Amino acid sequence: MAGNKSYTIVEYFGGDDGYRCGYCKNEKGNFSHGMWTHTMTVQDYQDLIDRGWRRSGKYVYKPIMNKTCCPQYTIRCHALKFQPSKSHKKILKKMSKFLSKGELPKGPGDGLGADASRPPCRKAKDVRKERRLQKEQMRQGADGDNQPKPLEDFINESLPDSSSHCLEVRLVPVNFEDPQFTASYQQSVALYARYQMAIHGDDPSACSESEFRRFLCDSPLEAEFSPDGPEVGYGSFHQQYWLDGRIVAVGVIDILPTCVSSVYLYYHPDFASLSLGSYSALREIAFTRQLQKQSPKLSYYYLGFYIHSCPKMRYKGQYRPSDLVCPETFVWVPIERCLPQLENSRYARFNQDPDAGDARVLKDVGRVMVLYRRTVMPYAAYTRKRKGSNDETEVQQYASLVGQDCAERILLYRA
C-alpha cells in the first residue's frame, strides 16, 4: 500500500497511573496505555484499532480493560449487511420533512422516546399492528422476493428534489494545504466551540482554536494512495454537512485499509432535534459502502468504543450486525453473544474457545526496532546499549500491546 520508506514512530508512555473517567466521573479509576505518535501508517493504525487502541489527535491509547472503571470495547458494524432499524428510518424521515417543509422537529434529538409513565393506548396499538400487517402483505405482493430496501434508498428519499433547504455533504482531507479545508477552517473552529459549550458545557478556554487543531486536525496518519484503494485515498478527513451554504455539522473520520473509523462529530446546537449524531452515522455507513465498491476489503464501519457500563454509550450497539473485539484474544465476536456477559460483569473475555491463547502475551520481541538517539537499530543492540535499565521490560510490554506484526514495523522513539 504505502511505499517502502513509510514507517511509524511512537513514544510509549506506559499506563501505571489512574486518572479521571469521563463516563462515571471516577477521579482515578481510568487506566490506559498511551503512545504519542510522531507519524503512523494507515496499516499500522488499522492493526492497532483491531487490538483495542484508539486515537485522540496524535495521542493513541488503549484502556487497561481488566483494571479500568469503564471498560471500552472496540465495536465495528458490517456496513454491507447493515439494514436501518425502525428508529433509524424515523431519523431519516425527520430529516426529509425538515428539508422539504423547513420545519425543525420539536423536542430533543437522540435518545428520548414516548413518556414511559403512561400506558399505551390499546386501541391505537391494535390499529398500528393492523396497518403494519397490511403494509407487509402489500410489500410481499409487489415484490416476490421481498428484498428489504437498502440504506441508500432511505437516504435519497430524505433528500427531496424540491425543498425548502439544501443539504450537501463534502469530504475534505485534513490538510492545511488543501484549499477547501483552509477556506472552511475558521467556520469549523467556530462551530466546534459553539457545540462544545452548548452540548458539553465546556468553558470557552477548553474549546479554543489550538484545542480544536490538536484534537480534530492533528493526525499522525499520512495521506496514502493505493491502486486497489479508494479514489480519495487513505488518511484523516472531515465530512462536512453544508445546509444552505453554511456548515452545520462535521464528522471527523479516518479512512483505513479495511474500514471507515469514526473519530468525532460536532454540530450546530440549533439543529440538535434532527438527531445529527445518528443521521451522520447512517451517512458514514453509506459512505463506507460506497468506498467498498472501489476497494473490496474496505467493508467495516468502526464506531469507536462500546461502553456497556455507561448507558448513554450503548446506542452504538444499535447499528447491526456488529461485533466487539475480545480483549484477550482480539477475535471479533457478534455483539449478541457479548451482551449477556456484560450484563453480569463490566469486564469479559468474549472468545469462549478454550484453546485460544492469550494474544496479549508475546515471547519474541527481538525484531522490534527502536529509534535511539535518532539512530535506528535492532532492539537487541538497543538493550545492550541501555544495559542495567528497565527499558527491556517496557519494550516487551509495548510489543505485547501493539502486536508482534505491528511491533516489527513500528519504531519506538527514545530521545
PDB file of C-alpha atoms in Angstrom, residues 197-394:
ATOM      1  CA  MET A 197     -20.043  24.955  25.088  1.00  0.00           C
ATOM      2  CA  ALA A 198     -23.727  24.268  24.390  1.00  0.00           C
ATOM      3  CA  ILE A 199     -23.787  20.458  24.359  1.00  0.00           C
ATOM      4  CA  HIS A 200     -20.958  19.555  26.744  1.00  0.00           C
ATOM      5  CA  GLY A 201     -20.869  22.697  28.892  1.00  0.00           C
ATOM      6  CA  ASP A 202     -17.189  23.366  28.204  1.00  0.00           C
ATOM      7  CA  ASP A 203     -15.503  26.575  29.269  1.00  0.00           C
ATOM      8  CA  PRO A 204     -14.522  28.758  26.252  1.00  0.00           C
ATOM      9  CA  SER A 205     -10.844  28.258  27.109  1.00  0.00           C
ATOM     10  CA  ALA A 206     -11.289  24.500  26.678  1.00  0.00           C
ATOM     11  CA  CYS A 207     -12.511  24.795  23.087  1.00  0.00           C
ATOM     12  CA  SER A 208     -10.052  27.276  21.611  1.00  0.00           C
ATOM     13  CA  GLU A 209      -8.632  27.089  18.113  1.00  0.00           C
ATOM     14  CA  SER A 210      -5.465  25.415  19.416  1.00  0.00           C
ATOM     15  CA  GLU A 211      -7.539  22.755  21.192  1.00  0.00           C
ATOM     16  CA  PHE A 212      -9.627  22.194  18.057  1.00  0.00           C
ATOM     17  CA  ARG A 213      -6.492  21.810  15.998  1.00  0.00           C
ATOM     18  CA  ARG A 214      -4.861  19.426  18.492  1.00  0.00           C
ATOM     19  CA  PHE A 215      -7.954  17.264  18.884  1.00  0.00           C
ATOM     20  CA  LEU A 216      -9.518  17.169  15.409  1.00  0.00           C
ATOM     21  CA  CYS A 217      -6.905  18.385  12.911  1.00  0.00           C
ATOM     22  CA  ASP A 218      -3.575  16.998  14.129  1.00  0.00           C
ATOM     23  CA  SER A 219      -3.372  13.424  12.888  1.00  0.00           C
ATOM     24  CA  PRO A 220      -0.429  11.029  12.736  1.00  0.00           C
ATOM     25  CA  LEU A 221      -1.840   9.447   9.581  1.00  0.00           C
ATOM     26  CA  GLU A 222      -0.139  10.496   6.398  1.00  0.00           C
ATOM     27  CA  ALA A 223      -2.249  10.525   3.244  1.00  0.00           C
ATOM     28  CA  GLU A 224      -1.659   7.312   1.298  1.00  0.00           C
ATOM     29  CA  PHE A 225      -2.890   6.086  -2.069  1.00  0.00           C
ATOM     30  CA  SER A 226      -3.017   2.574  -3.447  1.00  0.00           C
ATOM     31  CA  PRO A 227      -4.033   1.140  -6.835  1.00  0.00           C
ATOM     32  CA  ASP A 228      -6.575  -1.112  -5.116  1.00  0.00           C
ATOM     33  CA  GLY A 229      -7.656   1.517  -2.587  1.00  0.00           C
ATOM     34  CA  PRO A 230     -10.419   4.149  -2.650  1.00  0.00           C
ATOM     35  CA  GLU A 231     -10.068   7.073  -5.040  1.00  0.00           C
ATOM     36  CA  VAL A 232      -9.935   9.591  -2.179  1.00  0.00           C
ATOM     37  CA  GLY A 233      -7.038   7.688  -0.635  1.00  0.00           C
ATOM     38  CA  TYR A 234      -6.428   6.770   2.988  1.00  0.00           C
ATOM     39  CA  GLY A 235      -5.941   9.145   5.910  1.00  0.00           C
ATOM     40  CA  SER A 236      -7.909  11.620   8.037  1.00  0.00           C
ATOM     41  CA  PHE A 237     -10.875  13.582   6.689  1.00  0.00           C
ATOM     42  CA  HIS A 238     -13.636  15.966   7.709  1.00  0.00           C
ATOM     43  CA  GLN A 239     -17.066  15.125   6.303  1.00  0.00           C
ATOM     44  CA  GLN A 240     -18.822  18.489   6.275  1.00  0.00           C
ATOM     45  CA  TYR A 241     -22.608  18.908   6.251  1.00  0.00           C
ATOM     46  CA  TRP A 242     -23.486  22.145   4.461  1.00  0.00           C
ATOM     47  CA  LEU A 243     -27.028  23.457   4.921  1.00  0.00           C
ATOM     48  CA  ASP A 244     -27.984  26.373   2.686  1.00  0.00           C
ATOM     49  CA  GLY A 245     -24.357  27.432   2.287  1.00  0.00           C
ATOM     50  CA  ARG A 246     -23.088  27.068   5.863  1.00  0.00           C
ATOM     51  CA  ILE A 247     -21.592  24.203   7.847  1.00  0.00           C
ATOM     52  CA  VAL A 248     -23.998  22.774  10.428  1.00  0.00           C
ATOM     53  CA  ALA A 249     -22.137  19.551  11.294  1.00  0.00           C
ATOM     54  CA  VAL A 250     -18.741  17.923  10.784  1.00  0.00           C
ATOM     55  CA  GLY A 251     -17.956  14.220  11.087  1.00  0.00           C
ATOM     56  CA  VAL A 252     -14.255  13.552  11.645  1.00  0.00           C
ATOM     57  CA  ILE A 253     -13.272  10.175  10.150  1.00  0.00           C
ATOM     58  CA  ASP A 254     -10.228   8.084   9.275  1.00  0.00           C
ATOM     59  CA  ILE A 255     -10.274   6.031   6.072  1.00  0.00           C
ATOM     60  CA  LEU A 256      -8.197   2.902   6.679  1.00  0.00           C
ATOM     61  CA  PRO A 257      -7.449  -0.274   4.679  1.00  0.00           C
ATOM     62  CA  THR A 258     -10.499  -2.219   5.901  1.00  0.00           C
ATOM     63  CA  CYS A 259     -12.757   0.394   7.475  1.00  0.00           C
ATOM     64  CA  VAL A 260     -14.036   3.899   7.935  1.00  0.00           C
ATOM     65  CA  SER A 261     -13.314   4.802  11.555  1.00  0.00           C
ATOM     66  CA  SER A 262     -15.462   7.465  13.225  1.00  0.00           C
ATOM     67  CA  VAL A 263     -13.380   9.877  15.330  1.00  0.00           C
ATOM     68  CA  TYR A 264     -15.800  12.616  16.425  1.00  0.00           C
ATOM     69  CA  LEU A 265     -18.878  14.603  15.436  1.00  0.00           C
ATOM     70  CA  TYR A 266     -19.780  18.183  16.280  1.00  0.00           C
ATOM     71  CA  TYR A 267     -22.806  20.147  15.096  1.00  0.00           C
ATOM     72  CA  HIS A 268     -24.775  23.376  15.463  1.00  0.00           C
ATOM     73  CA  PRO A 269     -26.858  23.189  18.663  1.00  0.00           C
ATOM     74  CA  ASP A 270     -29.857  24.776  16.926  1.00  0.00           C
ATOM     75  CA  PHE A 271     -30.242  21.563  14.889  1.00  0.00           C
ATOM     76  CA  ALA A 272     -29.955  19.093  17.783  1.00  0.00           C
ATOM     77  CA  SER A 273     -33.567  17.965  17.280  1.00  0.00           C
ATOM     78  CA  LEU A 274     -32.578  16.476  13.893  1.00  0.00           C
ATOM     79  CA  SER A 275     -30.628  13.705  15.683  1.00  0.00           C
ATOM     80  CA  LEU A 276     -27.483  14.601  13.757  1.00  0.00           C
ATOM     81  CA  GLY A 277     -25.389  12.076  15.671  1.00  0.00           C
ATOM     82  CA  SER A 278     -27.462   9.179  14.386  1.00  0.00           C
ATOM     83  CA  TYR A 279     -28.016  10.762  10.975  1.00  0.00           C
ATOM     84  CA  SER A 280     -24.276  11.235  10.408  1.00  0.00           C
ATOM     85  CA  ALA A 281     -23.585   7.624  11.452  1.00  0.00           C
ATOM     86  CA  LEU A 282     -26.061   6.417   8.829  1.00  0.00           C
ATOM     87  CA  ARG A 283     -24.420   8.615   6.213  1.00  0.00           C
ATOM     88  CA  GLU A 284     -20.982   7.288   7.206  1.00  0.00           C
ATOM     89  CA  ILE A 285     -22.182   3.691   6.880  1.00  0.00           C
ATOM     90  CA  ALA A 286     -23.485   4.512   3.404  1.00  0.00           C
ATOM     91  CA  PHE A 287     -20.151   6.186   2.637  1.00  0.00           C
ATOM     92  CA  THR A 288     -18.311   3.020   3.714  1.00  0.00           C
ATOM     93  CA  ARG A 289     -20.461   1.001   1.308  1.00  0.00           C
ATOM     94  CA  GLN A 290     -19.598   3.451  -1.453  1.00  0.00           C
ATOM     95  CA  LEU A 291     -15.849   3.095  -0.788  1.00  0.00           C
ATOM     96  CA  GLN A 292     -16.154  -0.688  -0.722  1.00  0.00           C
ATOM     97  CA  LYS A 293     -17.165  -0.653  -4.381  1.00  0.00           C
ATOM     98  CA  GLN A 294     -13.721   0.823  -5.126  1.00  0.00           C
ATOM     99  CA  SER A 295     -11.771  -1.164  -2.512  1.00  0.00           C
ATOM    100  CA  PRO A 296     -13.419  -4.560  -1.777  1.00  0.00           C
ATOM    101  CA  LYS A 297     -11.727  -5.184   1.596  1.00  0.00           C
ATOM    102  CA  LEU A 298     -12.896  -1.832   2.976  1.00  0.00           C
ATOM    103  CA  SER A 299     -16.209  -3.068   4.342  1.00  0.00           C
ATOM    104  CA  TYR A 300     -16.496  -2.122   8.022  1.00  0.00           C
ATOM    105  CA  TYR A 301     -17.611   0.957   9.908  1.00  0.00           C
ATOM    106  CA  TYR A 302     -15.905   1.432  13.281  1.00  0.00           C
ATOM    107  CA  LEU A 303     -17.889   3.438  15.829  1.00  0.00           C
ATOM    108  CA  GLY A 304     -15.074   3.779  18.362  1.00  0.00           C
ATOM    109  CA  PHE A 305     -15.701   2.240  21.779  1.00  0.00           C
ATOM    110  CA  TYR A 306     -18.790   0.478  23.090  1.00  0.00           C
ATOM    111  CA  ILE A 307     -19.159   1.060  26.843  1.00  0.00           C
ATOM    112  CA  HIS A 308     -21.875  -1.157  28.277  1.00  0.00           C
ATOM    113  CA  SER A 309     -21.399   0.180  31.813  1.00  0.00           C
ATOM    114  CA  CYS A 310     -22.322   3.668  30.548  1.00  0.00           C
ATOM    115  CA  PRO A 311     -25.986   3.600  29.364  1.00  0.00           C
ATOM    116  CA  LYS A 312     -25.645   6.673  27.137  1.00  0.00           C
ATOM    117  CA  MET A 313     -22.917   4.890  25.145  1.00  0.00           C
ATOM    118  CA  ARG A 314     -24.952   1.741  24.450  1.00  0.00           C
ATOM    119  CA  TYR A 315     -26.560   3.329  21.375  1.00  0.00           C
ATOM    120  CA  LYS A 316     -23.551   2.206  19.336  1.00  0.00           C
ATOM    121  CA  GLY A 317     -24.798  -1.351  19.641  1.00  0.00           C
ATOM    122  CA  GLN A 318     -27.931  -0.448  17.659  1.00  0.00           C
ATOM    123  CA  TYR A 319     -26.090  -0.492  14.319  1.00  0.00           C
ATOM    124  CA  ARG A 320     -26.376  -4.187  13.457  1.00  0.00           C
ATOM    125  CA  PRO A 321     -24.847  -6.535  12.584  1.00  0.00           C
ATOM    126  CA  SER A 322     -21.907  -5.538  14.740  1.00  0.00           C
ATOM    127  CA  ASP A 323     -19.011  -7.149  16.605  1.00  0.00           C
ATOM    128  CA  LEU A 324     -16.964  -6.403  19.701  1.00  0.00           C
ATOM    129  CA  VAL A 325     -13.306  -7.349  19.868  1.00  0.00           C
ATOM    130  CA  CYS A 326     -12.333  -9.822  22.590  1.00  0.00           C
ATOM    131  CA  PRO A 327      -9.928  -8.012  24.964  1.00  0.00           C
ATOM    132  CA  GLU A 328      -7.779 -11.122  25.399  1.00  0.00           C
ATOM    133  CA  THR A 329      -7.683 -12.926  22.052  1.00  0.00           C
ATOM    134  CA  PHE A 330      -8.555  -9.944  19.788  1.00  0.00           C
ATOM    135  CA  VAL A 331     -11.073 -12.055  17.896  1.00  0.00           C
ATOM    136  CA  TRP A 332     -14.251 -10.330  16.709  1.00  0.00           C
ATOM    137  CA  VAL A 333     -17.401 -11.671  18.392  1.00  0.00           C
ATOM    138  CA  PRO A 334     -21.033 -10.817  17.433  1.00  0.00           C
ATOM    139  CA  ILE A 335     -22.414  -8.338  19.935  1.00  0.00           C
ATOM    140  CA  GLU A 336     -25.439 -10.552  20.646  1.00  0.00           C
ATOM    141  CA  ARG A 337     -23.078 -13.090  22.227  1.00  0.00           C
ATOM    142  CA  CYS A 338     -21.258 -10.418  24.232  1.00  0.00           C
ATOM    143  CA  LEU A 339     -24.189  -8.611  25.860  1.00  0.00           C
ATOM    144  CA  PRO A 340     -25.240 -11.393  28.285  1.00  0.00           C
ATOM    145  CA  GLN A 341     -21.687 -11.466  29.642  1.00  0.00           C
ATOM    146  CA  LEU A 342     -21.572  -7.681  30.015  1.00  0.00           C
ATOM    147  CA  GLU A 343     -24.827  -7.741  31.951  1.00  0.00           C
ATOM    148  CA  ASN A 344     -23.047  -9.842  34.571  1.00  0.00           C
ATOM    149  CA  SER A 345     -19.627  -8.219  34.531  1.00  0.00           C
ATOM    150  CA  ARG A 346     -18.067  -4.997  33.242  1.00  0.00           C
ATOM    151  CA  TYR A 347     -15.050  -6.919  32.001  1.00  0.00           C
ATOM    152  CA  ALA A 348     -15.444 -10.088  29.959  1.00  0.00           C
ATOM    153  CA  ARG A 349     -13.482 -12.340  27.659  1.00  0.00           C
ATOM    154  CA  PHE A 350     -15.840 -12.845  24.703  1.00  0.00           C
ATOM    155  CA  ASN A 351     -13.979 -15.620  22.905  1.00  0.00           C
ATOM    156  CA  GLN A 352     -15.183 -18.843  24.512  1.00  0.00           C
ATOM    157  CA  ASP A 353     -12.728 -21.092  22.681  1.00  0.00           C
ATOM    158  CA  PRO A 354     -10.670 -22.699  25.477  1.00  0.00           C
ATOM    159  CA  ASP A 355      -7.836 -23.429  23.031  1.00  0.00           C
ATOM    160  CA  ALA A 356      -7.460 -19.780  22.029  1.00  0.00           C
ATOM    161  CA  GLY A 357      -4.363 -18.410  23.682  1.00  0.00           C
ATOM    162  CA  ASP A 358      -3.972 -15.009  25.268  1.00  0.00           C
ATOM    163  CA  ALA A 359      -2.876 -12.797  22.364  1.00  0.00           C
ATOM    164  CA  ARG A 360      -1.676 -10.152  24.815  1.00  0.00           C
ATOM    165  CA  VAL A 361       1.345 -12.287  25.688  1.00  0.00           C
ATOM    166  CA  LEU A 362       4.270 -12.329  23.268  1.00  0.00           C
ATOM    167  CA  LYS A 363       7.552 -14.117  23.834  1.00  0.00           C
ATOM    168  CA  ASP A 364       9.701 -12.850  20.969  1.00  0.00           C
ATOM    169  CA  VAL A 365      10.300  -9.117  20.643  1.00  0.00           C
ATOM    170  CA  GLY A 366      13.812  -9.384  19.236  1.00  0.00           C
ATOM    171  CA  ARG A 367      12.809  -7.817  15.931  1.00  0.00           C
ATOM    172  CA  VAL A 368      11.245  -4.705  17.449  1.00  0.00           C
ATOM    173  CA  MET A 369      13.009  -1.637  16.108  1.00  0.00           C
ATOM    174  CA  VAL A 370      13.852   1.297  18.343  1.00  0.00           C
ATOM    175  CA  LEU A 371      14.817   4.822  17.392  1.00  0.00           C
ATOM    176  CA  TYR A 372      17.593   5.536  19.890  1.00  0.00           C
ATOM    177  CA  ARG A 373      19.182   8.977  19.827  1.00  0.00           C
ATOM    178  CA  ARG A 374      17.747   9.363  16.344  1.00  0.00           C
ATOM    179  CA  THR A 375      19.563   6.247  15.100  1.00  0.00           C
ATOM    180  CA  VAL A 376      17.621   3.177  14.020  1.00  0.00           C
ATOM    181  CA  MET A 377      18.994  -0.059  15.427  1.00  0.00           C
ATOM    182  CA  PRO A 378      17.654  -3.549  16.214  1.00  0.00           C
ATOM    183  CA  TYR A 379      16.104  -3.967  19.642  1.00  0.00           C
ATOM    184  CA  ALA A 380      18.849  -6.361  20.800  1.00  0.00           C
ATOM    185  CA  ALA A 381      21.521  -3.738  20.162  1.00  0.00           C
ATOM    186  CA  TYR A 382      19.392  -1.155  21.917  1.00  0.00           C
ATOM    187  CA  THR A 383      19.113  -3.246  25.083  1.00  0.00           C
ATOM    188  CA  ARG A 384      22.875  -3.837  25.134  1.00  0.00           C
ATOM    189  CA  LYS A 385      23.477  -0.114  24.914  1.00  0.00           C
ATOM    190  CA  ARG A 386      20.955   0.535  27.722  1.00  0.00           C
ATOM    191  CA  LYS A 387      22.087  -2.405  29.882  1.00  0.00           C
ATOM    192  CA  GLY A 388      21.091  -2.126  33.508  1.00  0.00           C
ATOM    193  CA  SER A 389      17.909  -0.146  32.898  1.00  0.00           C
ATOM    194  CA  ASN A 390      14.336  -1.435  32.919  1.00  0.00           C
ATOM    195  CA  ASP A 391      13.772  -0.474  29.277  1.00  0.00           C
ATOM    196  CA  GLU A 392      13.690  -4.119  28.150  1.00  0.00           C
ATOM    197  CA  THR A 393      10.642  -4.814  30.276  1.00  0.00           C
ATOM    198  CA  GLU A 394       8.982  -1.668  28.992  1.00  0.00           C
TER     199      GLU A 394
END
